[in-house]
Coordinates of C-alpha atoms in Angstrom, one line a residue:
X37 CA 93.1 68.9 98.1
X38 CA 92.9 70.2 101.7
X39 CA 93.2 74.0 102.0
X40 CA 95.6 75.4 104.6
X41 CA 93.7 76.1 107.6
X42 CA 92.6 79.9 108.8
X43 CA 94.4 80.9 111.6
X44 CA 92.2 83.0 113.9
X45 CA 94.9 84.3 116.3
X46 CA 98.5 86.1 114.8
X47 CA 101.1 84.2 114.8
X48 CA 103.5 86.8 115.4
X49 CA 104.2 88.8 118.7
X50 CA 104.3 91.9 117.6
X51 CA 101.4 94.7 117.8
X52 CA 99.2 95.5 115.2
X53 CA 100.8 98.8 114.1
X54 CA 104.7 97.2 114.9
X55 CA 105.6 96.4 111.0
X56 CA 107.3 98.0 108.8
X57 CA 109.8 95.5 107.4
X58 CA 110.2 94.7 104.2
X59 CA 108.5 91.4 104.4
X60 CA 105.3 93.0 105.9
X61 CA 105.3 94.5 102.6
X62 CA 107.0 92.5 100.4
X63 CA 107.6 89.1 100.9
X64 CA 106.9 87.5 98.0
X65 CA 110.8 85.7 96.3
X66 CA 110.4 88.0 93.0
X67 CA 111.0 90.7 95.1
X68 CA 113.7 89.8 97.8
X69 CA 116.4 90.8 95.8
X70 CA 117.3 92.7 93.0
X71 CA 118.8 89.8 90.9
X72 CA 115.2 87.9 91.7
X73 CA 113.5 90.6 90.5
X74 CA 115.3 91.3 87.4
X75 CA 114.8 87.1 86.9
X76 CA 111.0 87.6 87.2
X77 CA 110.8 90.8 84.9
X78 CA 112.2 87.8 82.7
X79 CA 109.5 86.0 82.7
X80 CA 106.7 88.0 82.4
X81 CA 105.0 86.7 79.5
X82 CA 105.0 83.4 80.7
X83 CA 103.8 84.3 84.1
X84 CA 101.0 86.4 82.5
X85 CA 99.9 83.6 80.6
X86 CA 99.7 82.1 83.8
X87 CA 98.2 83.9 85.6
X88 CA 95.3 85.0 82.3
X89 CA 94.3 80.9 83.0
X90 CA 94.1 80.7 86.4
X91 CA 91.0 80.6 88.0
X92 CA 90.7 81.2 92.1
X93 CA 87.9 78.7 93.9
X94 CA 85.2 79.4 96.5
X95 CA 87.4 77.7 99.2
X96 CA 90.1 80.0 98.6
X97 CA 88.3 83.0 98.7
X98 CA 86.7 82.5 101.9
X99 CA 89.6 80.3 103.6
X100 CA 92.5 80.2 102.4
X101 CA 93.3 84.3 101.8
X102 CA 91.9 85.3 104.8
X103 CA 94.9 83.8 106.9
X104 CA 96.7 86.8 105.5
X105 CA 94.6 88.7 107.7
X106 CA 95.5 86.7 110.6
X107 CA 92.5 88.3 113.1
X108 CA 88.6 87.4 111.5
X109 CA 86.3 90.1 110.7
X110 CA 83.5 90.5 113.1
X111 CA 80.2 89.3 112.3
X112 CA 77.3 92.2 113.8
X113 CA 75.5 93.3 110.2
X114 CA 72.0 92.3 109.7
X115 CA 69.4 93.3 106.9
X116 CA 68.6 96.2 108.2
X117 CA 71.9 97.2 109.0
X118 CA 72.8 96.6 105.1
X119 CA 69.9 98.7 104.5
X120 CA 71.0 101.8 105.8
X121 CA 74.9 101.7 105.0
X122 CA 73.5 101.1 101.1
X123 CA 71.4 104.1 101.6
X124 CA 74.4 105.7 102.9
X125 CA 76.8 104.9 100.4
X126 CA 74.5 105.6 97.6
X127 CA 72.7 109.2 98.4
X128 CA 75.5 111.7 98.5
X129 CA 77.0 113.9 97.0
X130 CA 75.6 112.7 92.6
X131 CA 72.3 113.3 93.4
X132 CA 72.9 117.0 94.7
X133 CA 75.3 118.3 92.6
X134 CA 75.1 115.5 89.7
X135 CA 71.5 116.0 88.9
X136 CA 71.8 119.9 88.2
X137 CA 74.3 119.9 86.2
X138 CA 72.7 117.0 83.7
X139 CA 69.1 118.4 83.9
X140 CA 71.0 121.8 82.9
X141 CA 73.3 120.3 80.0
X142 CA 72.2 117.5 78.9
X143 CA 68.3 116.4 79.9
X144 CA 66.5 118.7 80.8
X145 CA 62.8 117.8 82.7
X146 CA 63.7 114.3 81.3
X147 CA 66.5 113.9 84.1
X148 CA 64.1 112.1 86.2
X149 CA 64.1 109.5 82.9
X150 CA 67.7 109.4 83.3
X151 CA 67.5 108.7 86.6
X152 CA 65.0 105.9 86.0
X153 CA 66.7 104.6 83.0
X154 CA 70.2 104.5 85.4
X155 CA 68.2 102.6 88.4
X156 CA 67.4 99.7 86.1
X157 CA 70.7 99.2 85.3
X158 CA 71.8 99.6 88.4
X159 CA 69.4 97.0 90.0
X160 CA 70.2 94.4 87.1
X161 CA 73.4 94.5 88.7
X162 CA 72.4 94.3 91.8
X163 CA 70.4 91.3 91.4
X164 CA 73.8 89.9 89.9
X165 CA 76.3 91.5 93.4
X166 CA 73.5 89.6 95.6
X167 CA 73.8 86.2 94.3
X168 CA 77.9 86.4 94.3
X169 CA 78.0 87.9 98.1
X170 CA 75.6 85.1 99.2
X171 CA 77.8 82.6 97.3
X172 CA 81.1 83.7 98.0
X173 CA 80.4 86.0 101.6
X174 CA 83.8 87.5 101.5
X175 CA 85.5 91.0 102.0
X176 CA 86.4 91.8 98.6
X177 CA 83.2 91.8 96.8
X178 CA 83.7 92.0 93.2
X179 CA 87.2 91.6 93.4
X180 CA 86.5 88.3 95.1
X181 CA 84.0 87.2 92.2
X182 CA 85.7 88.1 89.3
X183 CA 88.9 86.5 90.7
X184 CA 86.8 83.0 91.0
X185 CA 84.9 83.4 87.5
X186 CA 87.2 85.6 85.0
X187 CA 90.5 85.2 86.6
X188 CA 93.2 87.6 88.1
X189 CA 93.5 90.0 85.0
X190 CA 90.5 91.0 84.9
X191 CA 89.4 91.4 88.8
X192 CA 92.5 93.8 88.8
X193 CA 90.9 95.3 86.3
X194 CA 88.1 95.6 87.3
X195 CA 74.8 107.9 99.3
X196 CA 64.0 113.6 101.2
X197 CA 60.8 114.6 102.7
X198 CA 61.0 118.4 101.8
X199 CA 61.3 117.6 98.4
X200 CA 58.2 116.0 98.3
X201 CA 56.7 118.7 99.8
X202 CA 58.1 121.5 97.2
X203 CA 56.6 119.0 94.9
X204 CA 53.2 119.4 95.9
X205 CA 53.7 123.0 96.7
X206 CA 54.6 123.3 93.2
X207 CA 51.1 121.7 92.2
X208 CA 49.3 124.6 93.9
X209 CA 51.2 127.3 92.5
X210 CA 50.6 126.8 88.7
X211 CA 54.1 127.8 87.6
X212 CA 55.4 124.1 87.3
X213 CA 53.6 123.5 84.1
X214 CA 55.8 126.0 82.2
X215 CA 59.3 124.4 83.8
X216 CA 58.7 121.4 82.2
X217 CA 57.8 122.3 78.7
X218 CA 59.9 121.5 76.6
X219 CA 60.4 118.1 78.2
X220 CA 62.9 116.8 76.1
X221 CA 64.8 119.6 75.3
X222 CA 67.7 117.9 73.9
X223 CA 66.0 114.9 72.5
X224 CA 66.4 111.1 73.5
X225 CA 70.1 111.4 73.0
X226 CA 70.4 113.8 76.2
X227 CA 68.7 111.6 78.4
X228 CA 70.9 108.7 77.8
X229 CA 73.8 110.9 78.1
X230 CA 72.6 112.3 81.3
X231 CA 71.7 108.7 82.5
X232 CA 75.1 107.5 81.6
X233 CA 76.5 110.3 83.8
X234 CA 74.0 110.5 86.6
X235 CA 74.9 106.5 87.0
X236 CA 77.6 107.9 89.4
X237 CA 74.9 108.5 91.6
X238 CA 73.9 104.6 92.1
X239 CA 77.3 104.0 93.0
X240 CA 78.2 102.3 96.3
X241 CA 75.5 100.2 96.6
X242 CA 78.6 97.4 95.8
X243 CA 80.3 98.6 99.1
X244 CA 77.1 96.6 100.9
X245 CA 78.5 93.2 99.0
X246 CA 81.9 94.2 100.5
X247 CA 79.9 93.3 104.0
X248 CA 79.4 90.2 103.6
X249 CA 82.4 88.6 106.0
X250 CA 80.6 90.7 108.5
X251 CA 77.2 89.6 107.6
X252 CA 75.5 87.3 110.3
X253 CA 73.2 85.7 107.9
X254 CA 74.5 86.4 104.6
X255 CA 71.9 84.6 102.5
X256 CA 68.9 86.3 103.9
X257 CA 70.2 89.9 105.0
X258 CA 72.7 90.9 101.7
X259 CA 69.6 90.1 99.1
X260 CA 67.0 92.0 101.5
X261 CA 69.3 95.1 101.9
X262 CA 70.5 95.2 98.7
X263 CA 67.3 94.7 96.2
X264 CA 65.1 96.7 98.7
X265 CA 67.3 100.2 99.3
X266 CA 68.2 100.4 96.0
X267 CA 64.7 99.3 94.5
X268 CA 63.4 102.4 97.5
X269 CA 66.5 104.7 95.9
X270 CA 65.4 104.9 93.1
X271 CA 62.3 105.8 93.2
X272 CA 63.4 108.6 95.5
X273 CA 65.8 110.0 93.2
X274 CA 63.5 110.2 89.9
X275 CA 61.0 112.0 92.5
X276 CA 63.9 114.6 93.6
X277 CA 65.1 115.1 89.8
X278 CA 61.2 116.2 88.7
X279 CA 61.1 118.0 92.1
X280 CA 64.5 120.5 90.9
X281 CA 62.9 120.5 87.1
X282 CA 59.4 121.9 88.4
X283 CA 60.7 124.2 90.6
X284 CA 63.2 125.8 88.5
X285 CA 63.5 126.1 84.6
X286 CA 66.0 123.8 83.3
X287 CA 68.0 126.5 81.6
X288 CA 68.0 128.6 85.0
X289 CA 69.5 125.6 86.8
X290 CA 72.3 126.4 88.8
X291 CA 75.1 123.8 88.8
X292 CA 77.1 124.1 91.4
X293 CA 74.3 124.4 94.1
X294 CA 71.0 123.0 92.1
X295 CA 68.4 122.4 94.9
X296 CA 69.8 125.2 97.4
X297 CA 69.5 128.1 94.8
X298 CA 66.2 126.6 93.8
X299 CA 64.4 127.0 96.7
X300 CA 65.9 130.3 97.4
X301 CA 64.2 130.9 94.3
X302 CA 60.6 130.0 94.6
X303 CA 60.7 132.2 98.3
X304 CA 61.5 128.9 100.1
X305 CA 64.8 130.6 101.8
X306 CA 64.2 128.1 104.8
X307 CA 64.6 125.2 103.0
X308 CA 67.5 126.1 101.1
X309 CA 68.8 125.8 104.6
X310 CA 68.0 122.3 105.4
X311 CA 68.7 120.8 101.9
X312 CA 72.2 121.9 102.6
X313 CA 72.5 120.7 105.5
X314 CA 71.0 117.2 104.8
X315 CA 73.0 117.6 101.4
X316 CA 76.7 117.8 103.6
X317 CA 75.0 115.4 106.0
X318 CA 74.5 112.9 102.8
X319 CA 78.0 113.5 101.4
X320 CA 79.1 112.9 105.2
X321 CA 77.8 109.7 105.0
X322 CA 78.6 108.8 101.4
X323 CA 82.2 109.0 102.5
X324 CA 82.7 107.1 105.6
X325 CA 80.4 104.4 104.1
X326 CA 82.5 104.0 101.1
X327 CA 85.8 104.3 103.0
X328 CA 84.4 100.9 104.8
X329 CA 83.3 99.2 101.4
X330 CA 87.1 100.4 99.3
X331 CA 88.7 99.2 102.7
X332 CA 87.2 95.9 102.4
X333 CA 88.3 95.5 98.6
X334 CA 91.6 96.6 99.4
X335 CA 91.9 94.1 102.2
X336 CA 90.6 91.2 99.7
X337 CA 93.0 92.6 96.9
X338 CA 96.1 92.8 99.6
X339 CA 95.2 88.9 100.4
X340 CA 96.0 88.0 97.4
X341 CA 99.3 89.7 97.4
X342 CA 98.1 92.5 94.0
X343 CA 99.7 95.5 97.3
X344 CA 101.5 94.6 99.7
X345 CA 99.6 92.0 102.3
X346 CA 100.4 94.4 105.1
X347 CA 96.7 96.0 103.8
X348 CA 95.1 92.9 104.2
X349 CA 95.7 92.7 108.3
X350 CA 92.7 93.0 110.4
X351 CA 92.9 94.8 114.0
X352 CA 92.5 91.9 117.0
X353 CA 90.0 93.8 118.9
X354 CA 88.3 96.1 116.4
X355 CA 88.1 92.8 113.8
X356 CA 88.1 95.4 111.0
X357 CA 91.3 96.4 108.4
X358 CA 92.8 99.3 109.7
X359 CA 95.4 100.2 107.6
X360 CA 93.3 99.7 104.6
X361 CA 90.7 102.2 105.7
X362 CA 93.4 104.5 106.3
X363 CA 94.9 104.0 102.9
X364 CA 91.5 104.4 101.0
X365 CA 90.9 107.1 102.7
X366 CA 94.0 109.5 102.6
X367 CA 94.1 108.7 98.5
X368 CA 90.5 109.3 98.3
X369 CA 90.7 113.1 100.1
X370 CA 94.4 113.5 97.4
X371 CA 92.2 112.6 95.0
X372 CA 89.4 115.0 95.7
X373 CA 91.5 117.7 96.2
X374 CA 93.4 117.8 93.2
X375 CA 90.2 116.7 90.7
X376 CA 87.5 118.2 89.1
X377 CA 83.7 116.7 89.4
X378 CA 83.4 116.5 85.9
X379 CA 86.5 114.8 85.3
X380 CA 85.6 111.9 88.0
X381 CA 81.7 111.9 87.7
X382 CA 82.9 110.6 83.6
X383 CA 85.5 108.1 84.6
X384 CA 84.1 106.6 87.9
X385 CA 80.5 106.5 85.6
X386 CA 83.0 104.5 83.1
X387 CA 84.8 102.5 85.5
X388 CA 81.5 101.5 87.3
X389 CA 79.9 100.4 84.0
X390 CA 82.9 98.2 83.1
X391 CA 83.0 96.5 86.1
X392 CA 79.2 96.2 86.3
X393 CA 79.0 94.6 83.1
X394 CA 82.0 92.2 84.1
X395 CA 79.7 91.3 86.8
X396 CA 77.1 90.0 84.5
X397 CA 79.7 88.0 82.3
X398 CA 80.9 86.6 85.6
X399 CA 77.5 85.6 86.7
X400 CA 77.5 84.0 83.3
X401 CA 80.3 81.9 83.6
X402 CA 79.1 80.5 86.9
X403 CA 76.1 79.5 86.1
X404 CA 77.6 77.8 82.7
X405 CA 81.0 76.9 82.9
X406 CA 83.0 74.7 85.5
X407 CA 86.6 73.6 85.1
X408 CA 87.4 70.4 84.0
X409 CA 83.4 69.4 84.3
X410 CA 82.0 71.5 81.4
X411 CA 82.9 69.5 78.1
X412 CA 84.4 71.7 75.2
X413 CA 82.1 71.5 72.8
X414 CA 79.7 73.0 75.6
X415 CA 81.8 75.6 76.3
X416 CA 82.3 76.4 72.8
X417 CA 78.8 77.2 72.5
X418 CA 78.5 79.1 75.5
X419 CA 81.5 81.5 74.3
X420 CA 79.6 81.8 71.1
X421 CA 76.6 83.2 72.3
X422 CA 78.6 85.6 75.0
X423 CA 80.3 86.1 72.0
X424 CA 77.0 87.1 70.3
X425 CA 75.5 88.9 73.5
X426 CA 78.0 91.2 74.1
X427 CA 79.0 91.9 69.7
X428 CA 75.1 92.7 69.4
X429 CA 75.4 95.3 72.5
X430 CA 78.2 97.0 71.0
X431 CA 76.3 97.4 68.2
X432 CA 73.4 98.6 69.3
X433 CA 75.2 101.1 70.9
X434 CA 77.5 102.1 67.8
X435 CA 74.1 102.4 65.7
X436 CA 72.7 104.9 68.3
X437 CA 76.4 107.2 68.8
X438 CA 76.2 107.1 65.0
X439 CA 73.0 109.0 64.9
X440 CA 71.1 106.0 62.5
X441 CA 67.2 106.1 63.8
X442 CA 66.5 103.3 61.2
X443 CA 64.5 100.8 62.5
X444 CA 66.4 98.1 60.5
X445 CA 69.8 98.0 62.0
X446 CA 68.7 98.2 65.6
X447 CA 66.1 95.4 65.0
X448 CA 69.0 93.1 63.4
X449 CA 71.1 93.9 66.3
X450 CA 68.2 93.3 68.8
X451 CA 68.0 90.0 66.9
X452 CA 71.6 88.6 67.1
X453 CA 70.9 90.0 70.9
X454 CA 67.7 87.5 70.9
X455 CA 69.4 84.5 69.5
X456 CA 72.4 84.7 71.2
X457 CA 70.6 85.0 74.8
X458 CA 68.3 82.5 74.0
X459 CA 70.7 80.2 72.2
X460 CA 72.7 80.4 75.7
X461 CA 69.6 79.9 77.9
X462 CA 69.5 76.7 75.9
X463 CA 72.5 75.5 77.4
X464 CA 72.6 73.2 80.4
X465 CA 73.5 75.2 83.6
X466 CA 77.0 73.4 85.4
X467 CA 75.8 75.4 88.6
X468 CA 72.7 76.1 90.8
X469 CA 73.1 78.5 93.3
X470 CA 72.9 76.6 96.8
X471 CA 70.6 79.2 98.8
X472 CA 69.7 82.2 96.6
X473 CA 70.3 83.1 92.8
X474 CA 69.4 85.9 90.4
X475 CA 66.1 85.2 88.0
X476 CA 65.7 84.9 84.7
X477 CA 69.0 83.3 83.8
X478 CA 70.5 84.2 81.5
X479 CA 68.1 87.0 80.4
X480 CA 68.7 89.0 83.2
X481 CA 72.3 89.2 82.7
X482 CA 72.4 89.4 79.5
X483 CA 70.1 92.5 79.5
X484 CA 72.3 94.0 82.5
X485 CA 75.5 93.4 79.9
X486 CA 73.4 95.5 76.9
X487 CA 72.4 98.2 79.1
X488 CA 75.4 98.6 80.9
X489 CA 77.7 98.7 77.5
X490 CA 75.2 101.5 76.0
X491 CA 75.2 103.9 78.8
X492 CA 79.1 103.4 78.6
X493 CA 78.9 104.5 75.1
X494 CA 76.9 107.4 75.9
X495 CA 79.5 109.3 77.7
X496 CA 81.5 110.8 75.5
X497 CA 84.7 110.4 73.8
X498 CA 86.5 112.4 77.0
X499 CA 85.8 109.8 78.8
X500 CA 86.9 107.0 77.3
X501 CA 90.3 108.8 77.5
X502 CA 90.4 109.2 80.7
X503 CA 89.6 105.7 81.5
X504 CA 92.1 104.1 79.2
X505 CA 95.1 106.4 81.0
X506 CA 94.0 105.2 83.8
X507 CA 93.7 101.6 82.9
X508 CA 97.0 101.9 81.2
X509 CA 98.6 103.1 84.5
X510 CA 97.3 100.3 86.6
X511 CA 98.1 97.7 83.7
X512 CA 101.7 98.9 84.1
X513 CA 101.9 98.5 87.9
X514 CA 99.9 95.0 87.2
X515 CA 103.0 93.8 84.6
X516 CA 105.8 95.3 87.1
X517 CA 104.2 94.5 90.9
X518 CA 101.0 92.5 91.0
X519 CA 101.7 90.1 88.6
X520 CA 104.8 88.8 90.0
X521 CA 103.6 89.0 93.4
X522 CA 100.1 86.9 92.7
X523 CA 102.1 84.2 90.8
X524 CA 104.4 83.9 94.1
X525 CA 101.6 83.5 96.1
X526 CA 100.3 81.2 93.7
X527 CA 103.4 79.0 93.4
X528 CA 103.7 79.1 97.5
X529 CA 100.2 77.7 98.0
X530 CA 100.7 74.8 95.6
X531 CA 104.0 74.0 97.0
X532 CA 102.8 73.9 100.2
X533 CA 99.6 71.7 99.5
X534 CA 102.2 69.0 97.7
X535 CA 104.0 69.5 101.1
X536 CA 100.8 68.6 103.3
X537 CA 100.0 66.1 100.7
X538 CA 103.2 64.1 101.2
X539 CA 104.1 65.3 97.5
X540 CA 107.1 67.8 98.0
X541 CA 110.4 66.2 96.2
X542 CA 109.0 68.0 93.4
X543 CA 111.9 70.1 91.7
X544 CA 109.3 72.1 89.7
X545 CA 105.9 73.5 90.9
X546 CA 104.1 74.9 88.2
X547 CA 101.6 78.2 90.0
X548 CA 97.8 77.7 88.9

């Protein structure tokens, strides 16, 4: 079936800024009127049951949506333009202020573990971002891949040098084998804790994916910029977490200001200077670079109608989305303002987890499962051992929140893990990636999902609350705004494509 084509120039007269009207915001027929609205409030179950089977494609992704935008996105990014905005959007303001407060709480010396044990998680996913930016190069990033793999529900719900040298200061001054003794002060448990938390540090690194519309070559640069900053990060971030734990006794941390007050500390008062500076100068960075990356999701998620499309336009001469960076923006400063750290470092660790971990079941299903090609028995098998893969996680991580150190249960649960992952990689894959894939599938993935569900289950009970309010709340506006509004869209497309195929004396259209 052909897709509509993608209009490069507006259609419309007016300017860029010159729409307010209701259908710039609205114009999907559920909400037109009150009556029609009321009518789809009626049908909500059977439109979410709709809408929990349908399944976006590649072509619509990268075609079909982006005539909402009505002006393309310029292409200037190469690797080493990807490079820097990930360093950007990744060292900011977690490893300043993050860091001290773990090493002080919960770690100890062994922050620098946490940090390491957080980077390899993060990387496993990365691995998994690459491949679906290089397959599907479009604005939304995640958004865009879980939309094509795992369907509307669950896309919706889903930012140095003087460091090193205080380091080696440190070695000459003797004191720095007293700071890190004990080393684990409060025992294994701590560390994951702390590496569960200081994961909020590794975030952003997705916002590069969100590049990939304006990605000149998006199958060489995204896998180059991604894999190497964040392979380079951390290694830089374990260095400055043993850095702040030699030069200052974890219990004499200061949490607010970790590596400023430590070098004021050990005489350095220069330095405390310059690590501020290049601390603000990081957090600088941090936000404008992920004000690009949340405007690109928004755009992708306004495409396909979940807020109004009017976020989804793209400026003619600037090529980028406008009102969605000024959107993202003004919520993210509300949001700042009125929040504590520790209340968002536990629920944007949480949320980033989740949708991390999604990103490895959606990298699954590619690589396993096609519509209407994989036969059911097949696909039986292969939700089995997900099934099994994800059950033997959970488990794992219960076991360990439970305080059991016996060797038995985790070896049973490493076992199912084992079976189930291997069982799958016995499988015949439906899909081979056509320029670049991730390694080692489906053990790659699979070990991304088990690390990424126990570091969500090492963050405390608070957390989990705070994430389920939250997903409650966006669940709500899903049932009352974005579901009706995607299942238009939906129903609009197909009746149109029966139109161009010569097929519209349909009475009923049914919206896949």
């Amino acid at each position: 079936m052909e897709e509509p084509p993608y209009l490069p120039n507006p259609p419309a007269s007016r300017s860029y800024f010159n729409r307010f009207t209701k259908q710039d915001f609205f114009p999907s027929q559920s909400f037109q009127t009150l009556s029609s609205y009321k009518l789809a409030v009626s049908q909500t179950l059977p439109r979410l049951r709709n809408r929990l089977a349908a399944r976006s494609t590649d072509s619509t992704e990268l075609t079909t949506l982006k005539a909402h935008s009505e002006n393309p996105m310029h292409r200037c990014l190469t690797w080493w333009d990807l490079t820097w905005l990930a360093f950007g959007s990744v060292v900011g303001s977690g490893i300043f202020v993050i860091t001290g407060q773990e090493a002080h709480d919960h770690a100890g010396p062994a922050i620098s573990l946490s940090y390491a044990v957080s980077g390899l998680s993060a990387l496993l996913s990365v691995f998994c971002y690459a491949e679906f930016a290089v397959e599907i190069p479009a604005a939304g990033g995640s958004f865009s891949y879980l939309r094509v793999e795992l369907g509307d529900f669950l896309a919706f719900v889903a930012a140095g040098n003087i460091l090193l040298e205080a380091v080696v200061g440190a070695a000459g001054l003797g004191w720095w084998i007293s700071n890190l003794t004990p080393f684990f002060p409060y025992g294994t448990e701590g560390v994951f804790q702390a590496a569960a938390v200081v994961y909020w540090s590794y975030t952003g690194f997705d916002m590069v994916a969100t590049m990939a519309e304006e990605t000149k070559n998006p199958s060489r640069d995204i896998p180059i910029g991604l894999v190497g900053s964040m392979s380079v990060i951390t290694v830089v971030y374990c260095l400055m977490a043993l850095a702040l734990t030699m030069m200052v006794k974890y219990t004499e941390i200061d949490v607010n200001a970790a590596y400023s007050v430590a070098f004021d500390r050990i005489g350095m008062n220069w330095a405390k200077y310059v690590v501020s500076i290049c601390a603000l100068k990081g957090m600088t960075t941090n936000l404008l670079v992920g004000s690009m990356g949340q405007a690109r999701y928004t755009t992708q998620i306004a495409r396909a109608h979940m807020i109004p499309p009017w976020f989804a336009l793209v400026h003619p001469k600037t090529g980028t989305p406008i009102n969605a960076t000024l959107l993202v923006t003004i919520i993210s400063c509300g949001v700042a303002f009125f929040s504590s750290l520790d209340v968002l470092s536990s629920v944007l660790s949480f949320s980033t987890l989740f949708i991390f971990m999604l990103m490895a079941v959606a990298l699954l299903v590619r690589r396993y499962y096609v519509k209407d090609v994989t036969p059911k028995n097949e696909m039986g098998k292969f939700i089995a051992c997900l099934f099994v893969i994800i059950g033997s996680s959970i488990g794992v991580t219960a076991l360990w929140n439970s305080n059991s150190r016996g060797w038995i249960g985790y070896m049973a649960a490493g076992l199912f893990w084992f079976v189930g992952t291997l069982g799958m990689m016995l499988l015949p894959k439906q899909r081979v990636p056509k320029v670049w894939g991730v390694p080692l599938v489906p053990w790659l993935p699979s070990f991304s999902i088990g690390m990424n569900l126990f570091l969500i289950g090492s963050l405390g009970r608070e957390a989990f609350f705070r994430f389920f309010i939250c997903s409650a709340v966006m669940l709500l506006y899903y049932l009352f705004v974005g579901l009706h509004a995607t299942y238009d869209l939906a129903y609009q497309d197909r009746q149109e494509s029966k139109l161009g195929d010569g097929k519209g004396n349909d009475n009923q259209v049914t919206a896949s």
